């Protein structure tokens, strides 16, 4: 059964009302009576041997279709139908009791085992599910039934047991799956095409005609070769109509063959009724099993194909609707195999315009170096991650994309799957933000320079003149005015200290040494003055510096980072010794400020309210540099700034 018919049958079975239950119980009782009556028409007389008994198979199907809470009522109704006809047929009370006991055991083992194994009604759409169903319904249940009812048949017990086992097994193998399939097909019948219905009718009609000729028509009983003519029809039913079609076809074959054998016609007639029945049962069993397995394999493959198609449809839908541009190209000649909607939207090229062409044919790549670099990395590493590329869209404008690509294999052929996000707007926003930061830092540096010069040229000079005046006044006071002289000494000392502080503040705001003597002299002088002022030891080292020395923008950025790092060390490290290193490497210049003090949590510091680390990072960004901070509580701190000496063509100069 398909998943749709399975759900439909369950929906039908879950109708819950007293009226429905009453109707269902009466219907099951009537149908059970009729199946019992039909079974008596398929008996070989006078030995009373049943090649196939449909009653229990019918009731198992009814229970599997119904909610479990209805099972007691339905089982009693079905057994009542059996007992009614058994009484009419003249069976003894003992025989009726034993037969119905065997039927009850068989029905419960089959229904409960299958129901628990499948979690409800079975779907025989795979070999595994068919095997699970057969274990309970075709093997265990008939074994139990035959063990109880064999004694009723008389004669040799084991011969009777064998006949009884195959009688029930054949019905449960063919009839029960057919009924389950028919119940589901009722709700999907109208959804099938007319050709499907016509094909099913032709199959059944063909089997009826051929089965009549093989099993019932007079004069053909000595031609068992006609049995092979059924094979094409059974293959047809298995491959086109699945387990339901195969079980239905086997029911047609079984009833025609049994009907012929009961009336002494067809290939299964002879002087030994038991042998004839056993041969007929083996024929039906070995005809049903392989074709049922074949049907299950066909349905399993069909479901696998449908699942694959659905998966491909989902993938294609996700591929087409993805918010990033996706392109599949041949790794050999770079021709486009497939692109998605976002690719069309971003580039302006329709799918029809690019399939079969290369990015170079349509002028998508701006720089040949990008193409060569990406190709080399794909071949050597098998993939490229987050590569910034420039591409030209159909209207001629240049866009910026962030591309990741993988070298994949499809049916033995190499392909490139590239995913690109357009980051033009983001880059423009970053550039605008960086420009604003640069302007802000430039304005800050100008203000610092102005204040520094004012402090040095005006306030500092005036304080110096005041100190000189105080010194001269002291010299003019007679020696007898000791108290006044002492007070003047104190004022002169305070004035000198203020003047020194103003001079140091002026140097912090604007370093003339950096401007006239260079970064090394400026940093060494600042470390010495800062250390003397803060009463701490600052060890400064420099080596392997490039020639020529860094540009003023780089020098000023590194100098400001040194100032910020030393101020942070004074505030937070708790130690009086700091190491500063300035050195160069090919194409880069480095600055490290480290201490062995209290340390801190770097992530918490970045998320906190402090602006020190953020200010340092922003300054370095303006010269394309990077800042790294290594610190742990109680394990010291190391601040490392790295700046490339040759900035990118689109970089902006540092502001101050």
XYZ file of C-alpha atoms in Angstrom:
656
model
C 0.000 0.000 0.000
C 1.178 3.528 -0.699
C 1.519 6.044 2.111
C -1.517 7.932 0.785
C -3.770 4.892 0.727
C -2.453 3.866 4.154
C -3.429 7.215 5.683
C -6.796 7.118 3.930
C -7.577 3.631 5.228
C -6.623 4.658 8.762
C -8.838 7.718 8.492
C -11.730 5.497 7.407
C -11.020 3.051 10.241
C -10.985 5.802 12.849
C -14.627 6.774 12.339
C -15.949 6.479 15.850
C -19.665 6.387 16.687
C -22.043 3.760 18.177
C -23.976 3.605 14.939
C -20.816 3.038 12.935
C -19.693 0.308 15.327
C -23.064 -1.464 15.102
C -23.061 -1.318 11.306
C -19.474 -2.533 11.203
C -20.148 -5.467 13.555
C -23.181 -6.591 11.541
C -21.256 -6.232 8.275
C -18.312 -8.264 9.585
C -20.648 -11.009 10.839
C -22.403 -11.206 7.466
C -19.166 -11.224 5.468
C -17.615 -13.826 7.766
C -20.649 -16.042 7.190
C -20.232 -15.612 3.410
C -16.461 -16.323 3.475
C -17.171 -19.469 5.526
C -19.786 -20.468 2.965
C -17.282 -19.773 0.164
C -14.682 -21.879 1.945
C -17.057 -24.841 1.976
C -17.414 -24.475 -1.797
C -13.650 -24.953 -2.146
C -13.427 -28.247 -0.270
C -12.371 -31.550 -1.814
C -15.041 -34.123 -1.059
C -15.627 -36.639 0.376
C -12.282 -36.221 2.206
C -13.281 -32.668 3.296
C -9.867 -31.165 2.538
C -9.593 -27.400 2.127
C -6.771 -26.262 -0.199
C -7.354 -22.662 1.012
C -9.524 -21.249 3.819
C -10.433 -17.515 3.389
C -12.264 -16.908 6.671
C -9.341 -16.208 9.021
C -7.472 -14.149 6.414
C -10.545 -11.952 6.026
C -10.879 -11.384 9.779
C -7.161 -10.586 10.178
C -7.514 -7.889 7.514
C -10.617 -6.487 9.247
C -8.815 -6.220 12.596
C -5.766 -4.558 11.031
C -8.013 -1.971 9.375
C -9.998 -1.196 12.550
C -8.971 0.591 15.772
C -7.827 -1.890 18.397
C -10.615 -0.946 20.821
C -13.109 -2.470 18.335
C -11.257 -5.760 18.023
C -13.189 -7.756 20.662
C -16.559 -6.899 19.109
C -15.344 -7.536 15.556
C -13.669 -10.820 16.481
C -16.810 -12.093 18.222
C -18.942 -11.007 15.243
C -16.662 -12.811 12.794
C -16.538 -16.023 14.822
C -20.315 -15.881 15.163
C -20.576 -15.844 11.373
C -18.276 -18.890 11.190
C -20.256 -20.803 13.838
C -23.559 -20.019 12.116
C -22.512 -21.634 8.875
C -20.702 -24.507 10.612
C -23.977 -25.390 12.340
C -25.827 -25.241 9.028
C -23.174 -27.506 7.494
C -23.847 -30.129 10.148
C -20.520 -30.082 12.012
C -20.450 -31.445 15.528
C -20.175 -29.134 18.500
C -16.723 -30.533 19.287
C -15.482 -29.879 15.737
C -16.958 -26.381 15.716
C -15.341 -25.604 19.068
C -11.897 -26.874 18.031
C -12.007 -25.197 14.617
C -13.054 -21.844 16.067
C -10.457 -22.135 18.837
C -7.787 -22.634 16.197
C -9.217 -19.726 14.192
C -9.158 -17.452 17.263
C -5.538 -18.297 18.082
C -4.509 -17.806 14.443
C -6.310 -14.473 14.069
C -4.932 -13.021 17.323
C -1.328 -14.104 16.644
C -1.426 -12.669 13.133
C -3.277 -9.443 13.979
C -1.438 -8.642 17.226
C 1.996 -9.597 15.892
C 1.629 -7.615 12.671
C -0.007 -4.653 14.425
C 2.717 -4.346 17.055
C 5.502 -4.901 14.533
C 4.254 -2.218 12.159
C 2.713 0.079 14.759
C -0.696 -0.329 13.110
C -1.762 -1.427 9.646
C 1.146 -2.896 7.651
C 2.543 -1.339 4.507
C 4.052 -4.155 2.467
C 6.174 -1.882 0.279
C 9.575 -3.465 0.904
C 11.126 -6.897 1.271
C 11.821 -6.184 4.922
C 8.183 -5.297 5.672
C 6.968 -8.341 3.712
C 9.281 -10.570 5.756
C 8.020 -9.118 9.051
C 4.422 -9.607 7.983
C 5.100 -13.176 6.838
C 6.791 -14.135 10.099
C 3.603 -13.592 12.121
C 0.836 -14.036 9.545
C 2.219 -16.699 7.195
C 4.370 -18.755 9.590
C 3.550 -18.429 13.307
C -0.229 -17.973 13.064
C -0.824 -20.973 10.695
C 1.450 -23.161 12.840
C -0.672 -22.429 15.914
C -3.945 -22.925 14.029
C -2.844 -26.189 12.445
C -1.724 -27.558 15.814
C -5.263 -27.079 17.207
C -7.448 -27.953 14.217
C -5.507 -30.908 12.735
C -7.214 -33.320 15.087
C -10.628 -32.359 13.654
C -9.704 -33.488 10.123
C -9.111 -37.099 11.131
C -6.577 -39.537 9.704
C -2.857 -39.105 10.166
C -2.285 -36.075 12.461
C 0.863 -34.787 10.735
C -0.640 -35.126 7.280
C -3.670 -33.192 8.505
C -1.387 -30.639 10.179
C 0.523 -30.085 6.937
C -2.646 -29.582 4.917
C -4.111 -27.259 7.560
C -0.912 -25.189 7.743
C -0.750 -24.564 3.977
C -4.504 -23.925 3.873
C -4.172 -20.981 6.288
C -0.738 -19.767 5.115
C -1.852 -19.397 1.498
C -4.914 -17.354 2.483
C -2.930 -15.051 4.768
C -0.205 -14.620 2.135
C -2.564 -13.700 -0.699
C -5.980 -12.660 0.598
C -5.086 -10.443 3.602
C -2.617 -8.171 1.705
C -5.162 -7.923 -1.133
C -7.932 -6.770 1.201
C -5.624 -4.220 2.856
C -4.625 -2.939 -0.576
C -8.226 -2.750 -1.777
C -9.236 -0.797 1.355
C -6.600 1.809 0.611
C -7.335 1.865 -3.127
C -10.960 2.825 -2.451
C -9.795 6.311 -1.425
C -7.265 6.765 -4.240
C -9.288 5.211 -7.032
C -10.441 8.524 -8.414
C -6.894 9.922 -8.363
C -5.626 7.285 -10.785
C -5.618 7.916 -14.504
C -8.075 6.116 -16.748
C -5.205 4.232 -18.367
C -4.338 2.739 -14.984
C -7.871 1.429 -14.488
C -7.956 0.038 -18.023
C -4.638 -1.688 -17.541
C -5.804 -3.275 -14.252
C -9.018 -4.481 -15.917
C -7.059 -5.996 -18.812
C -4.753 -7.787 -16.373
C -7.620 -9.340 -14.405
C -9.511 -10.240 -17.583
C -6.430 -11.879 -19.055
C -5.829 -13.899 -15.906
C -9.471 -15.005 -15.802
C -9.417 -16.187 -19.393
C -6.041 -17.874 -19.137
C -6.850 -19.343 -15.726
C -10.116 -20.766 -17.028
C -8.323 -22.399 -19.948
C -5.562 -23.765 -17.711
C -7.569 -24.983 -14.727
C -11.233 -25.433 -15.691
C -11.709 -25.968 -19.429
C -12.218 -29.634 -20.338
C -9.560 -31.507 -22.264
C -6.526 -29.575 -20.958
C -5.868 -31.368 -17.710
C -2.919 -33.223 -19.225
C -1.161 -30.021 -20.276
C 0.653 -28.644 -17.188
C 2.829 -26.610 -19.538
C -0.028 -24.104 -19.611
C 0.911 -23.179 -16.040
C 3.913 -21.299 -17.445
C 1.601 -19.065 -19.439
C 0.621 -17.418 -16.158
C 4.147 -16.119 -15.559
C 3.912 -13.023 -17.844
C 0.685 -11.945 -16.147
C 2.161 -12.398 -12.685
C 5.250 -10.399 -13.747
C 2.942 -7.731 -15.118
C 1.025 -7.506 -11.846
C 4.210 -7.427 -9.721
C 6.030 -4.751 -11.703
C 3.063 -2.504 -12.445
C 0.691 -2.931 -9.517
C 2.916 -3.912 -6.599
C 1.983 -6.191 -3.731
C -1.747 -5.442 -4.010
C -1.774 -6.337 -7.688
C 0.238 -9.514 -7.135
C -1.916 -10.704 -4.226
C -5.044 -9.979 -6.270
C -3.665 -11.948 -9.215
C -2.777 -14.841 -6.920
C -6.348 -14.862 -5.550
C -7.674 -15.174 -9.114
C -5.237 -18.000 -9.863
C -5.930 -19.734 -6.530
C -9.717 -19.708 -6.815
C -9.666 -20.856 -10.454
C -7.173 -23.634 -9.756
C -9.035 -24.817 -6.634
C -12.386 -24.613 -8.414
C -11.014 -26.821 -11.199
C -9.419 -29.297 -8.759
C -12.636 -29.612 -6.733
C -14.512 -30.487 -9.930
C -11.839 -32.876 -11.167
C -10.410 -30.631 -13.867
C -7.040 -29.057 -14.545
C -3.492 -30.274 -13.814
C -4.113 -31.037 -10.119
C -6.374 -34.056 -10.444
C -5.607 -37.691 -9.819
C -6.464 -40.763 -7.786
C -4.883 -39.410 -4.554
C -6.828 -36.380 -3.221
C -4.268 -35.553 -0.502
C -1.424 -35.621 -3.022
C -3.417 -33.466 -5.422
C -4.213 -30.897 -2.735
C -0.616 -30.829 -1.511
C 0.664 -30.333 -5.090
C -1.832 -27.525 -5.633
C -0.827 -25.821 -2.384
C 2.882 -26.054 -3.235
C 2.185 -24.625 -6.688
C 0.294 -21.673 -5.257
C 2.847 -21.106 -2.501
C 5.877 -21.166 -4.803
C 4.056 -18.991 -7.306
C 3.005 -16.432 -4.703
C 6.257 -16.058 -2.741
C 8.683 -15.033 -5.545
C 6.208 -12.713 -7.212
C 5.279 -11.116 -3.881
C 8.980 -10.543 -3.205
C 9.413 -9.158 -6.717
C 6.458 -6.826 -6.171
C 7.928 -5.643 -2.851
C 11.277 -4.995 -4.565
C 9.503 -3.083 -7.335
C 7.614 -0.932 -4.819
C 10.781 -0.391 -2.817
C 12.616 0.771 -5.912
C 9.669 2.932 -6.942
C 9.606 4.581 -3.527
C 13.357 5.077 -3.681
C 12.971 6.737 -7.071
C 10.148 8.925 -5.799
C 12.207 9.873 -2.735
C 15.162 10.666 -4.978
C 12.995 12.788 -7.258
C 11.493 14.617 -4.290
C 14.971 15.162 -2.882
C 16.156 16.469 -6.242
C 13.110 18.721 -6.477
C 13.741 20.054 -2.974
C 17.411 20.573 -3.763
C 16.601 22.278 -7.054
C 14.041 24.479 -5.317
C 16.539 25.388 -2.598
C 19.230 25.853 -5.254
C 17.090 28.179 -7.312
C 15.711 30.165 -4.352
C 18.949 30.411 -2.359
C 19.701 33.986 -1.188
C 23.306 33.597 -2.370
C 24.454 33.227 -5.968
C 25.281 29.603 -6.823
C 26.947 28.447 -10.022
C 27.987 24.971 -11.166
C 30.762 25.003 -13.761
C 32.889 22.397 -15.468
C 36.342 22.090 -13.915
C 37.812 21.320 -17.355
C 36.709 24.292 -19.461
C 34.903 26.470 -16.841
C 31.636 26.434 -18.777
C 28.481 27.100 -16.772
C 26.334 24.028 -16.186
C 23.685 25.588 -13.926
C 23.054 28.869 -12.100
C 20.337 29.934 -9.681
C 17.932 32.879 -9.543
C 20.167 34.958 -7.287
C 23.014 34.603 -9.781
C 20.723 35.965 -12.481
C 19.582 38.805 -10.242
C 23.076 39.842 -9.127
C 24.836 39.580 -12.488
C 21.968 40.665 -14.715
C 22.573 37.665 -16.988
C 19.699 35.260 -17.626
C 20.313 31.550 -17.227
C 19.958 31.025 -20.984
C 22.722 33.571 -21.620
C 25.368 31.854 -19.488
C 24.726 28.084 -19.750
C 27.418 26.606 -21.979
C 29.587 29.721 -21.787
C 32.460 30.610 -19.461
C 32.772 33.564 -17.064
C 35.484 34.895 -19.349
C 33.233 34.741 -22.431
C 30.706 37.080 -20.802
C 33.355 39.247 -19.112
C 32.315 38.420 -15.576
C 35.854 38.276 -14.178
C 37.500 41.658 -13.779
C 41.071 40.648 -12.927
C 42.808 37.696 -14.656
C 44.857 37.165 -11.474
C 41.666 36.263 -9.606
C 40.898 33.544 -12.120
C 44.429 32.090 -11.999
C 44.644 32.174 -8.214
C 41.216 30.575 -7.715
C 41.966 27.834 -10.256
C 45.306 26.986 -8.637
C 43.836 26.817 -5.138
C 40.927 24.674 -6.303
C 43.235 22.166 -7.971
C 45.739 22.062 -5.117
C 43.434 22.298 -2.089
C 40.095 21.181 -3.485
C 38.322 24.294 -2.236
C 38.434 28.046 -1.665
C 36.859 29.754 1.337
C 35.652 33.346 1.697
C 37.689 34.815 -1.159
C 36.937 38.447 -1.955
C 36.528 38.923 -5.710
C 35.509 41.705 -8.059
C 33.101 40.918 -10.882
C 31.498 42.900 -13.671
C 27.717 42.668 -14.058
C 25.825 42.980 -17.310
C 25.352 46.755 -17.058
C 29.139 47.181 -16.798
C 29.351 48.144 -13.128
C 31.828 46.455 -10.809
C 30.559 44.585 -7.775
C 32.344 42.893 -4.888
C 31.564 39.323 -3.880
C 32.630 36.909 -1.159
C 33.133 33.548 -2.842
C 33.590 29.999 -1.589
C 34.098 27.169 -4.073
C 34.575 23.415 -3.948
C 35.877 20.929 -6.469
C 33.274 18.135 -6.609
C 32.787 14.993 -8.673
C 29.525 14.067 -10.393
C 29.396 10.750 -12.229
C 33.160 10.704 -12.507
C 33.441 14.242 -13.926
C 35.009 17.161 -12.009
C 32.894 20.251 -11.418
C 33.238 23.471 -9.473
C 30.400 24.524 -7.171
C 30.795 28.205 -6.327
C 28.721 30.178 -3.817
C 28.958 33.974 -3.877
C 27.448 36.588 -1.598
C 27.344 40.156 -2.865
C 29.083 42.319 -0.272
C 29.289 45.539 -2.279
C 26.898 47.406 0.009
C 28.664 46.073 3.077
C 32.065 47.104 1.744
C 30.740 50.548 0.935
C 29.306 50.839 4.423
C 32.607 49.704 5.933
C 34.458 52.205 3.782
C 32.109 54.965 4.871
C 32.520 53.963 8.500
C 36.277 53.788 8.119
C 36.284 57.202 6.457
C 34.255 58.610 9.322
C 36.649 57.039 11.826
C 39.609 58.476 9.942
C 38.056 61.946 9.917
C 37.294 61.673 13.611
C 40.826 60.579 14.475
C 42.281 63.277 12.235
C 40.172 65.888 14.012
C 41.255 64.460 17.350
C 44.918 64.608 16.375
C 44.590 68.186 15.131
C 43.015 69.182 18.411
C 45.735 67.337 20.313
C 48.410 69.115 18.313
C 46.773 72.477 18.908
C 46.427 71.877 22.641
C 49.951 70.462 22.815
C 51.457 73.480 21.071
C 49.402 75.875 23.208
C 50.595 74.133 26.363
C 54.191 74.129 25.171
C 54.378 77.571 23.579
C 52.050 79.559 25.851
C 51.186 77.973 29.194
C 54.554 76.268 29.523
C 56.488 79.433 28.719
C 54.424 81.526 31.086
C 54.915 79.017 33.897
C 58.633 79.049 33.181
C 58.705 82.868 33.366
C 56.743 82.689 36.622
C 59.323 80.314 38.070
C 62.160 82.625 37.025
C 60.355 85.594 38.541
C 59.885 83.767 41.810
C 63.565 82.872 41.877
C 64.567 86.479 41.279
C 62.183 87.688 43.960
C 63.702 85.282 46.442
C 67.180 86.604 45.721
C 65.979 90.181 46.300
C 64.540 89.444 49.754
C 66.881 90.030 52.711
C 68.249 86.971 54.445
C 66.346 87.923 57.575
C 63.014 87.193 55.899
C 63.472 83.449 56.287
C 59.781 82.580 56.358
C 59.012 84.509 53.170
C 62.029 82.962 51.467
C 60.905 79.476 52.416
C 57.418 80.158 51.085
C 58.872 81.440 47.806
C 60.995 78.273 47.536
C 57.866 76.188 47.911
C 55.982 78.221 45.280
C 58.944 77.963 42.894
C 59.083 74.196 43.356
C 55.336 73.781 42.716
C 55.551 76.025 39.660
C 58.476 73.979 38.284
C 56.563 70.736 38.803
C 53.472 72.154 37.062
C 55.671 73.298 34.204
C 57.196 69.802 33.912
C 53.762 68.184 33.954
C 52.518 70.589 31.295
C 55.569 69.803 29.174
C 54.978 66.048 29.569
C 51.293 66.468 28.711
C 52.316 68.485 25.678
C 54.607 65.679 24.535
C 51.787 63.136 25.061
C 49.454 65.177 22.917
C 52.017 66.074 20.266
C 55.439 64.447 20.022
C 57.875 66.681 18.244
C 60.450 63.859 18.453
C 58.175 61.652 16.346
C 57.853 64.413 13.797
C 61.573 65.321 13.581
C 63.576 62.344 14.907
C 61.433 59.342 13.874
C 59.521 56.533 15.532
C 62.419 54.843 17.347
C 63.665 58.003 19.076
C 60.085 59.073 19.883
C 59.173 55.720 21.427
C 62.420 55.422 23.378
C 62.048 58.958 24.716
C 58.409 58.443 25.646
C 59.196 55.183 27.455
C 61.954 56.891 29.461
C 59.876 59.949 30.382
C 56.753 57.890 31.141
C 58.735 55.446 33.282
C 60.366 58.265 35.294
C 57.017 59.918 35.843
C 55.193 56.703 36.868
C 58.147 55.320 38.870
C 58.310 52.147 36.772
C 60.877 50.397 34.579
C 60.088 50.312 30.858
C 62.507 48.247 28.786
C 62.515 49.339 25.132
C 64.167 47.352 22.317
C 64.129 47.767 18.533
C 65.722 45.746 15.744
C 65.457 44.884 12.043
C 63.505 48.015 11.275
C 62.859 48.630 7.552
C 64.547 51.293 5.537
C 63.064 53.714 4.852
C 61.214 53.937 8.142
C 57.392 53.719 8.199
C 55.248 56.496 6.819
C 54.039 59.220 9.241
C 50.583 57.624 9.322
C 51.949 54.243 10.410
C 54.413 55.797 12.848
C 51.741 57.882 14.515
C 49.336 54.916 14.782
C 51.995 52.747 16.443
C 53.045 55.592 18.744
C 49.443 56.091 19.910
C 49.067 52.343 20.524
C 52.244 52.419 22.641
C 50.833 55.301 24.691
C 47.469 53.561 25.211
C 49.106 50.238 26.110
C 51.449 51.818 28.690
C 48.622 53.777 30.293
C 46.581 50.552 30.544
C 49.573 48.750 32.087
C 49.896 51.441 34.764
C 46.186 51.269 35.583
C 45.587 47.533 35.546
C 48.710 45.346 35.548
C 49.858 45.974 39.128
C 53.537 45.534 38.176
C 56.345 48.080 37.755
C 58.122 46.477 34.800
C 56.959 46.551 31.168
C 58.725 45.372 28.015
C 58.337 47.151 24.671
C 59.635 45.707 21.401
C 59.594 47.340 17.972
C 60.864 45.299 15.024
C 60.442 44.696 11.339
C 59.865 41.655 9.146
C 59.577 41.391 5.347
C 56.844 43.818 4.383
C 55.624 44.430 7.958
C 56.418 46.288 11.166
C 55.507 44.994 14.637
C 55.030 46.474 18.082
C 54.601 44.430 21.270
C 53.917 45.763 24.772
C 53.932 43.034 27.436
C 53.858 42.693 31.208
C 53.563 39.842 33.703
C 50.839 41.461 35.763
C 47.185 40.807 36.650
C 45.933 40.133 33.119
C 42.253 40.097 32.133
C 39.563 38.283 30.157
C 39.957 39.575 26.595
C 36.406 38.726 25.483
C 34.874 40.430 28.496
C 37.077 43.465 27.902
C 35.919 43.782 24.288
C 32.277 43.519 25.329
C 32.733 45.964 28.187
C 32.374 49.693 28.219
C 36.103 50.510 27.875
C 37.283 52.128 24.632
C 41.028 51.402 24.885
C 41.188 48.188 22.830
C 38.546 49.462 20.427
C 40.501 52.675 19.861
C 43.676 50.713 19.140
C 41.847 48.409 16.693
C 40.270 51.352 14.867
C 43.629 53.085 14.470
C 45.222 49.950 13.029
C 42.347 49.369 10.611
C 43.070 52.730 9.012
C 46.562 51.513 8.039
C 45.348 47.947 7.247
C 46.930 46.653 10.441
C 45.785 44.071 12.955
C 45.725 44.027 16.741
C 46.001 40.859 18.808
C 45.753 40.667 22.579
C 46.952 37.710 24.620
C 45.960 37.826 28.265
C 44.620 35.646 31.048
C 43.839 36.529 34.641
C 47.033 36.478 36.754
C 49.133 35.536 33.697
C 50.069 38.883 32.250
C 49.186 40.695 29.042
C 50.820 41.008 25.619
C 49.494 43.522 23.079
C 50.765 42.973 19.554
C 50.251 45.354 16.636
C 51.134 44.303 13.084
C 51.059 46.770 10.175
C 51.884 46.059 6.503
C 54.325 48.586 5.101
C 52.604 48.549 1.709
C 48.898 49.188 2.177
C 46.242 48.055 -0.318
C 45.388 50.333 -3.172
C 42.001 51.121 -1.716
C 43.191 51.648 1.854
C 42.769 54.940 3.602
C 45.575 56.660 5.439
C 45.574 56.797 9.203
C 44.245 59.881 10.816
C 46.902 61.156 13.194
